[in-house]
Coordinates of C-alpha atoms and ligand atoms in Angstrom, one line a residue:
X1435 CA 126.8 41.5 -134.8
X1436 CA 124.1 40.3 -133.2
X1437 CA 122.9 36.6 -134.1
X1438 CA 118.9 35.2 -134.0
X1439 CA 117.3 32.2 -133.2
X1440 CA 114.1 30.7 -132.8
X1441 CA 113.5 27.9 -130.6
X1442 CA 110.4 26.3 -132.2
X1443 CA 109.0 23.9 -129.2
X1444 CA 105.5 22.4 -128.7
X1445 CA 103.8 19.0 -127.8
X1446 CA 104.5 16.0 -130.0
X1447 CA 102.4 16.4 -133.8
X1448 CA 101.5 20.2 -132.9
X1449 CA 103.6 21.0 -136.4
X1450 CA 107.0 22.4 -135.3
X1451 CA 108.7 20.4 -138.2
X1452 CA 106.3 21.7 -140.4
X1453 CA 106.6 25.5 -139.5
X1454 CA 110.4 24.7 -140.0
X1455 CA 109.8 23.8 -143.4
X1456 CA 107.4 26.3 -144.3
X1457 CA 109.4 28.9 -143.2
X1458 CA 112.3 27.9 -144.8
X1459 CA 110.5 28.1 -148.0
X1460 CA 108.7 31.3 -147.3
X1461 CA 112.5 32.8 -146.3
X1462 CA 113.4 31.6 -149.8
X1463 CA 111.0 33.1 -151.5
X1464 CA 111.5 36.9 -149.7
X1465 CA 115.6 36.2 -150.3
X1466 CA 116.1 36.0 -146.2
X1467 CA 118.4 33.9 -145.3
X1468 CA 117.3 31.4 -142.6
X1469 CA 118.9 28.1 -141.5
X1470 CA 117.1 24.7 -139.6
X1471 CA 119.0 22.5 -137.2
X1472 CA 117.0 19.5 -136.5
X1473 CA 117.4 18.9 -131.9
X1474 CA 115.6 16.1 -132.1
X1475 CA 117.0 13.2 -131.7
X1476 CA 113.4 10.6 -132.2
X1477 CA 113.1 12.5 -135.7
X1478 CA 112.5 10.0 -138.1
X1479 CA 111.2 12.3 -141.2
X1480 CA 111.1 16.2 -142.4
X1481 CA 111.4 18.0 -145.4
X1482 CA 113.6 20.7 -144.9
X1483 CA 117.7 20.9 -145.7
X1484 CA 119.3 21.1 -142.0
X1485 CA 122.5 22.8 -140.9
X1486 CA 123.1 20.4 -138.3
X1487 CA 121.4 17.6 -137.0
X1488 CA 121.9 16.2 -133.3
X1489 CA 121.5 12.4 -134.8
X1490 CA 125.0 12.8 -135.7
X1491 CA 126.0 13.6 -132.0
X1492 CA 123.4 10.8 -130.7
X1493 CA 120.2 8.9 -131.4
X1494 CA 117.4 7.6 -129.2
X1495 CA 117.2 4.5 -131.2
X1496 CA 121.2 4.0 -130.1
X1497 CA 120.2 4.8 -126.7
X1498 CA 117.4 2.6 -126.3
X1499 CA 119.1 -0.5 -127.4
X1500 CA 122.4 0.1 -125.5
X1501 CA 122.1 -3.6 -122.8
X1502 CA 123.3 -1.0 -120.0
X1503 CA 120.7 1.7 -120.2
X1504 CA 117.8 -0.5 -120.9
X1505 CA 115.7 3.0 -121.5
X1506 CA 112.0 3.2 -123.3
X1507 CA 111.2 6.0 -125.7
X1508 CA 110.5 8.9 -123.4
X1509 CA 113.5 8.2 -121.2
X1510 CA 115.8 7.3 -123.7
X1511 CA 115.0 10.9 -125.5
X1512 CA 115.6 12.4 -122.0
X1513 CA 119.4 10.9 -122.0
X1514 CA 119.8 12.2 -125.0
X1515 CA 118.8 15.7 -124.3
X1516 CA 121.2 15.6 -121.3
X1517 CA 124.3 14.3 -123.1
X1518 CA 123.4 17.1 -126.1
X1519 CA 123.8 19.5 -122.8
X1520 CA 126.9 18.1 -121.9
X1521 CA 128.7 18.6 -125.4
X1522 CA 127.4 21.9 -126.7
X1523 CA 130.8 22.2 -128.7
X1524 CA 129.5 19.7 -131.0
X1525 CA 126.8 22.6 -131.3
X1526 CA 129.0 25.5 -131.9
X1527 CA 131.3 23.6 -134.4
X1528 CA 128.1 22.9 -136.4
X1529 CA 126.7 26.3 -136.0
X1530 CA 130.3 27.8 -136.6
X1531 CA 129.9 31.5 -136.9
X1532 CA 128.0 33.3 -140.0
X1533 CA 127.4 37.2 -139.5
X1534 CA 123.4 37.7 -139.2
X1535 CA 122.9 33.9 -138.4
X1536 CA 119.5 33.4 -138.2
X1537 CA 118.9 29.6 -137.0
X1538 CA 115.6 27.5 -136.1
X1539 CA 115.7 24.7 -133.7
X1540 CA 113.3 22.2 -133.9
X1541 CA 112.6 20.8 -131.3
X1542 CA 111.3 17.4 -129.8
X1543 CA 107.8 17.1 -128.4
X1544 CA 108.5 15.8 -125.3
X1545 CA 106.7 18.4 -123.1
X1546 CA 108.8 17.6 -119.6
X1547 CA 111.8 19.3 -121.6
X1548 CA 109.7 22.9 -121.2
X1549 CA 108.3 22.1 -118.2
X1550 CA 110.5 21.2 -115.5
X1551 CA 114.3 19.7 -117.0
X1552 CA 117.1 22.0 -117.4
X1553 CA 118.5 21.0 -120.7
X1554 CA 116.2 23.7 -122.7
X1555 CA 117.1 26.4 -120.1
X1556 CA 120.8 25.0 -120.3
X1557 CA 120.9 25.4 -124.1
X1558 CA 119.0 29.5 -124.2
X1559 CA 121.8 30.5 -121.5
X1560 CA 124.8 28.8 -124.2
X1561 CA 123.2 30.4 -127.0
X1562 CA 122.9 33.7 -125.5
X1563 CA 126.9 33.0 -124.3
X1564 CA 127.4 32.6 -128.4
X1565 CA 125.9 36.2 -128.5
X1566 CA 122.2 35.0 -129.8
X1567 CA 119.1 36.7 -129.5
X1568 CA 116.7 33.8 -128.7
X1569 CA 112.6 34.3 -129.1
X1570 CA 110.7 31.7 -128.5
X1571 CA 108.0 29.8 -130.4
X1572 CA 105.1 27.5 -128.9
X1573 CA 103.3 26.0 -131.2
X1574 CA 99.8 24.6 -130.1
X1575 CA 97.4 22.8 -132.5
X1576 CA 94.4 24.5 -133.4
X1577 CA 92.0 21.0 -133.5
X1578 CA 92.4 20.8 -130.2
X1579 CA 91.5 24.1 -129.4
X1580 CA 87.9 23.5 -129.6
X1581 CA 86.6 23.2 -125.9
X1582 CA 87.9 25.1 -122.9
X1583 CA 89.4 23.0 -120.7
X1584 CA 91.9 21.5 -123.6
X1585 CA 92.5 25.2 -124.1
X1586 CA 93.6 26.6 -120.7
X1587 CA 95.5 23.1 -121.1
X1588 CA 97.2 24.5 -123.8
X1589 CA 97.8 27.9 -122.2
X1590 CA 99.4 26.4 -119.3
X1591 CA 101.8 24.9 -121.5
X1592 CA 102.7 27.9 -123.4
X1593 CA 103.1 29.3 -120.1
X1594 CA 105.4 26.3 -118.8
X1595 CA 107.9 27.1 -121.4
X1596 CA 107.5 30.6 -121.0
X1597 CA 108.4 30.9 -117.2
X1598 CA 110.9 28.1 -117.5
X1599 CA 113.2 29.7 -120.5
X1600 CA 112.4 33.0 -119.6
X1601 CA 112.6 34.4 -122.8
X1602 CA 110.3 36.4 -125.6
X1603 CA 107.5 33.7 -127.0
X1604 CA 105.0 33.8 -129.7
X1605 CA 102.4 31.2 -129.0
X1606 CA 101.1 30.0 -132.1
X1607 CA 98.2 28.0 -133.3
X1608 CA 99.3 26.1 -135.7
X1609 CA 97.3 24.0 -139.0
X1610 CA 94.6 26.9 -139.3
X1611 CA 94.6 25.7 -143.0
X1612 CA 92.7 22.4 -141.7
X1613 CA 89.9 24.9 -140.3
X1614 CA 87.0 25.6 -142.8
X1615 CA 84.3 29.0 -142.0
X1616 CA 81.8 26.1 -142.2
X1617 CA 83.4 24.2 -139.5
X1618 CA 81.5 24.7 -136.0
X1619 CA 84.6 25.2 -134.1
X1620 CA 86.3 27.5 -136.8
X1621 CA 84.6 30.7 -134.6
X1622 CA 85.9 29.4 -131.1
X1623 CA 90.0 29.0 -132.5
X1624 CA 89.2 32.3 -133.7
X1625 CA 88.0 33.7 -129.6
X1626 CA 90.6 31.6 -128.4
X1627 CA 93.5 33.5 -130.2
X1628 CA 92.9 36.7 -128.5
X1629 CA 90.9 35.0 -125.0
X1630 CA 88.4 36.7 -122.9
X1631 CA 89.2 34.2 -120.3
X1632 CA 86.4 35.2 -117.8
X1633 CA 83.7 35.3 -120.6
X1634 CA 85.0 32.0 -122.1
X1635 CA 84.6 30.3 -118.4
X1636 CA 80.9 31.4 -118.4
X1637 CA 79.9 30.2 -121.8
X1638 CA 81.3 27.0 -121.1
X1639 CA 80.8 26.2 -117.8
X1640 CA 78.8 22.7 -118.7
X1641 CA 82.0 21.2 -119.9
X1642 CA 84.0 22.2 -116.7
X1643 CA 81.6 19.8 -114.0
X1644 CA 83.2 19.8 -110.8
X1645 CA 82.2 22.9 -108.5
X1646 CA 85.6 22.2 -106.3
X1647 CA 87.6 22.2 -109.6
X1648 CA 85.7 25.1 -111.2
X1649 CA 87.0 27.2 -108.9
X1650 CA 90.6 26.6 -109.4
X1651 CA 90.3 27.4 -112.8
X1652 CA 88.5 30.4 -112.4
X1653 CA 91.5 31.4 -110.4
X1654 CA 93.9 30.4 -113.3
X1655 CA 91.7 31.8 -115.8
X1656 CA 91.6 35.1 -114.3
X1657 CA 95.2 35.3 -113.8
X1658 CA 96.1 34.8 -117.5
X1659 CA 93.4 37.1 -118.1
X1660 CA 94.5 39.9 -115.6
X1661 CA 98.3 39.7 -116.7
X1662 CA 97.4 39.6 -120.6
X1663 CA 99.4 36.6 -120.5
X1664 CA 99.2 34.6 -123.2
X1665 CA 97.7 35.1 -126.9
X1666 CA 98.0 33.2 -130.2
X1667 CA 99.1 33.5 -133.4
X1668 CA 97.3 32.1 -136.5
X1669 CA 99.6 29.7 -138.6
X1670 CA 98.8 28.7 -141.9
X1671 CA 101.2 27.3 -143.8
X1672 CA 99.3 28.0 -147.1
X1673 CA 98.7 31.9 -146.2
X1674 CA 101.7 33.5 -147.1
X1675 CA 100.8 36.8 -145.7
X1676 CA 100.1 35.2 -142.5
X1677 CA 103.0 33.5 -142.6
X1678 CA 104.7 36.9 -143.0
X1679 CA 103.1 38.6 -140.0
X1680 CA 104.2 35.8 -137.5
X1681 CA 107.7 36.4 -138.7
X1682 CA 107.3 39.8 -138.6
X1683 CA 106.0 39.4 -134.7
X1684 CA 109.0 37.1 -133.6
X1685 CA 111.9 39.4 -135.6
X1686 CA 110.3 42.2 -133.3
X1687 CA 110.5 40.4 -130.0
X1688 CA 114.4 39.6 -130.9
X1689 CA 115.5 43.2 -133.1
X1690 CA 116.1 41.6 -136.2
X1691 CA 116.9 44.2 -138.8
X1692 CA 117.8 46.8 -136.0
X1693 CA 121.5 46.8 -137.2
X1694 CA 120.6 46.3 -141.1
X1695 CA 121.4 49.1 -142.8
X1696 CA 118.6 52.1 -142.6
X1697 CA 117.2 52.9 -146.3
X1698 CA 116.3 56.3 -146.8
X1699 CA 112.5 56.5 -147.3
X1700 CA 111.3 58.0 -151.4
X1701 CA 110.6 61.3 -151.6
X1702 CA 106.9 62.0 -151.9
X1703 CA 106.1 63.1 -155.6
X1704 CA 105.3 66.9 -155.1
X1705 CA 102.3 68.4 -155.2
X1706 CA 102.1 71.3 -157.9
X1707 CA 101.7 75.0 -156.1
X1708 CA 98.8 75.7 -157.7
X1709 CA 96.2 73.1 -156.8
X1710 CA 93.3 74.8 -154.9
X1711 CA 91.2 72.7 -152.6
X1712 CA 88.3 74.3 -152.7
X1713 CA 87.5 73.8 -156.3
X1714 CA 88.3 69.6 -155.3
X1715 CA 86.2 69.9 -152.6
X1716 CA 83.2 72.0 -154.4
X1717 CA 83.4 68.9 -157.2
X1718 CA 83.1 66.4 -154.5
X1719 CA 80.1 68.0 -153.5
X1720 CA 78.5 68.5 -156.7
X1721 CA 78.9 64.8 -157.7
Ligands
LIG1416 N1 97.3 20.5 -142.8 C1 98.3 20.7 -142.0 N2 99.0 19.7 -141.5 C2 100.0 19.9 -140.7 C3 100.5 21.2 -140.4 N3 101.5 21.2 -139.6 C4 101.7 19.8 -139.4 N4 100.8 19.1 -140.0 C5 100.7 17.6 -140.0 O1 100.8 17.2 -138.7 C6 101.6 16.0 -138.5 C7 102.7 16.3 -137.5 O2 103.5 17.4 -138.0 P1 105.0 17.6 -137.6 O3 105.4 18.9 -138.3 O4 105.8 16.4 -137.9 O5 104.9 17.9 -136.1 P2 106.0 17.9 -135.0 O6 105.5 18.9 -133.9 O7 107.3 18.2 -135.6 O8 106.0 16.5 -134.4 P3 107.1 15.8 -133.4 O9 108.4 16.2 -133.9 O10 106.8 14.3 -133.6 O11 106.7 16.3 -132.0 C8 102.1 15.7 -139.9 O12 101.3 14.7 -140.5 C9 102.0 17.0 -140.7 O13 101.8 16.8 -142.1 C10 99.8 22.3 -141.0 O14 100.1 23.5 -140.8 N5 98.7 22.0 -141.8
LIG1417 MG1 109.2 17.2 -135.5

C-alpha cells in the first residue's frame, strides 16, 4: 500500500502552520484520516496535535547557544536541517508504518532550504525510499500579491522548489479570507491565480522602471507563460468547499483513493415505458 504526503513549504508567515491546522480539522470533519509532523525546528506555536515533532530530535534555540557553534537564527536552523538529514531513523521510528498514511510536513520558512540546500531533496528521495507518494505544496501569501514584480517574485519561488524537489506542486495562495470584493487589489489576486503573464507585464509596466531590467523579465515572464508553468490555488481557511477542492487537486497529483475500494455507482431510478416526449415538450411550449 501506497503511503501520501504533503510537504507543505513556503516563505516565513505565508500560513503553512495554519493550512496544517485547518486541514487537520477539515479531515476531521469529512472522517479522513490525516496526520501533521511539525519539521521545524524555530516553531515556537501551532494549534494542531502532531505525530512527531523534530524539537525532540534537535532545536535551533539548543543550537544557537551551543559555545562551539556560535550560530545566529538562519544558520543555526540550517544545522539543524542538516543533522535531521543525517538521522532520518529518528523519522521513520516516529512515522512508524500505518497502512494509508497520509502525513503533512510543515515546514520552516527558510526559503534557502527550497532553493539551493539538499536537505529538502534529501528528505523527498527517503520518503519515496519509505514507499510515499510526495506532492508538494507552496504556499504564497495573497497580500503580497498585489503588484507585479512581488508576484513574479513569488512565482520564481514556487518555481525554485519545484525544479529543486522535482515533484508534483500545488502553488497556493494562501489567507484569501483577509481579501474583501471591496478591496482594490481583491481583482488583481484574483488575475494572478490563473496569470496572463504577457498581459500582466503591459498593464504594469510603470512599476517595472528599468528598461535594461524590463527586459529580463519579459524573458521570465514569457517563459512561465509559454510552459503554463505555474498557477495558484485559492486558500481560505473559512471556505470549506474551497478547502475541499485544494485537497481534491493535491490527492490527484499523488493517486490518493486509486487503491480504495471502487463503490458501485446507484442505479438510476427508471423511467416508466410509457412517458411520451412529445406531449412534455408540447407543454413546454404552450407555457
Ligand atoms: N486571516 C488569516 N490569517 C492567517 C492565515 N494563515 C496564516 N495566518 C496568520 O499569519 C501568521 C503566520 O501564520 P503561520 O501559519 O504561523 O505561518 P507559517 O508559514 O507557518 O510561519 P513560519 O513557520 O514562521 O514560517 C499568523 O498570525 C496566522 O494567524 C489565513 O489563512 N487567514
Ligand atoms: Mg509555521
Amino acid at each position: 500500500m501506497p503511503r501520501y504526503a504533503q510537504l507543505v513549504m513556503g516563505p516565513a508567515g505565508s500560513g503553512k502552520s495554519t493550512y496544517c491546522s485547518t486541514l487537520i480539522q477539515h479531515a476531521e470533519a469529512i472522517n479522513r484520516s490525516v496526520q501533521v509532523v511539525n519539521l521545524d525546528p524555530a516553531a515556537e506555536h501551532f494549534d494542531y496535535p502532531v505525530m512527531a515533532d523534530i524539537r525532540e530530535l534537535i532545536m535551533v534555540d539548543d543550537v544557537m547557544e551551543d559555545e562551539s557553534l556560535r550560530f545566529g537564527p538562519n544558520g543555526g536552523l540550517v544545522f539543524c536541517m542538516e543533522y535531521f538529514a543525517n538521522n532520518f531513523d529518528w523519522l521513520e521510528e516516529s512515522l512508524g508504518h500505518v497502512e494509508d498514511d497520509y502525513i503533512l510536513f510543515d515546514c520552516p520558512g527558510q526559503i534557502e532550504l527550497y532553493t539551493h540546500l539538499p536537505v529538502m531533496r534529501q528528505l523527498v528521495e527517503q520518503l519515496q525510499q519509505w514507499e510515499f507518494r510526495v506532492c508538494g505544496v507552496f504556499l504564497v501569501d495573497s497580500q503580497f500579491m498585489v503588484e507585479t514584480f512581488k508576484f513574479i517574485s513569488g512565482i520564481m519561488a514556487a518555481l525554485s522548489a519545484m525544479v529543486s524537489l522535482e515533484i508534483p506542486t500545488v502553488n497556493i495562495m494562501s489567507k484569501m479570507d483577509l481579501l474583501s470584493p471591496k478591496n482594490s487589489s481583491f481583482l488583481y489576486v484574483y488575475l494572478y491565480l490563473d496569470p496572463d503573464m504577457y498581459s500582466m507585464m503591459e498593464d504594469n509596466s510603470v512599476t517595472i522602471r528599468s528598461k535594461k531590467f524590463k527586459k529580463l523579465t519579459k524573458a521570465i515572464c514569457g517563459l512561465i507563460d509559454d510552459y503554463s508553468m505555474v498557477r495558484f490555488l485559492p486558500f481560505d481557511r473559512t471556505d470549506e468547499e474551497g478547502i475541499n477542492i485544494v485537497l481534491q487537486h493535491i490527492d490527484f497529483s499523488i493517486q490518493y483513493g486509486e487503491d480504495l475500494e471502487f463503490k458501485e455507482p446507484k442505479e438510476p431510478e427508471e423511467e416508466p415505458d410509457n412517458t411520451n416526449y412529445d406531449d412534455l415538450f408540447q407543454d413546454k411550449v404552450e407555457d
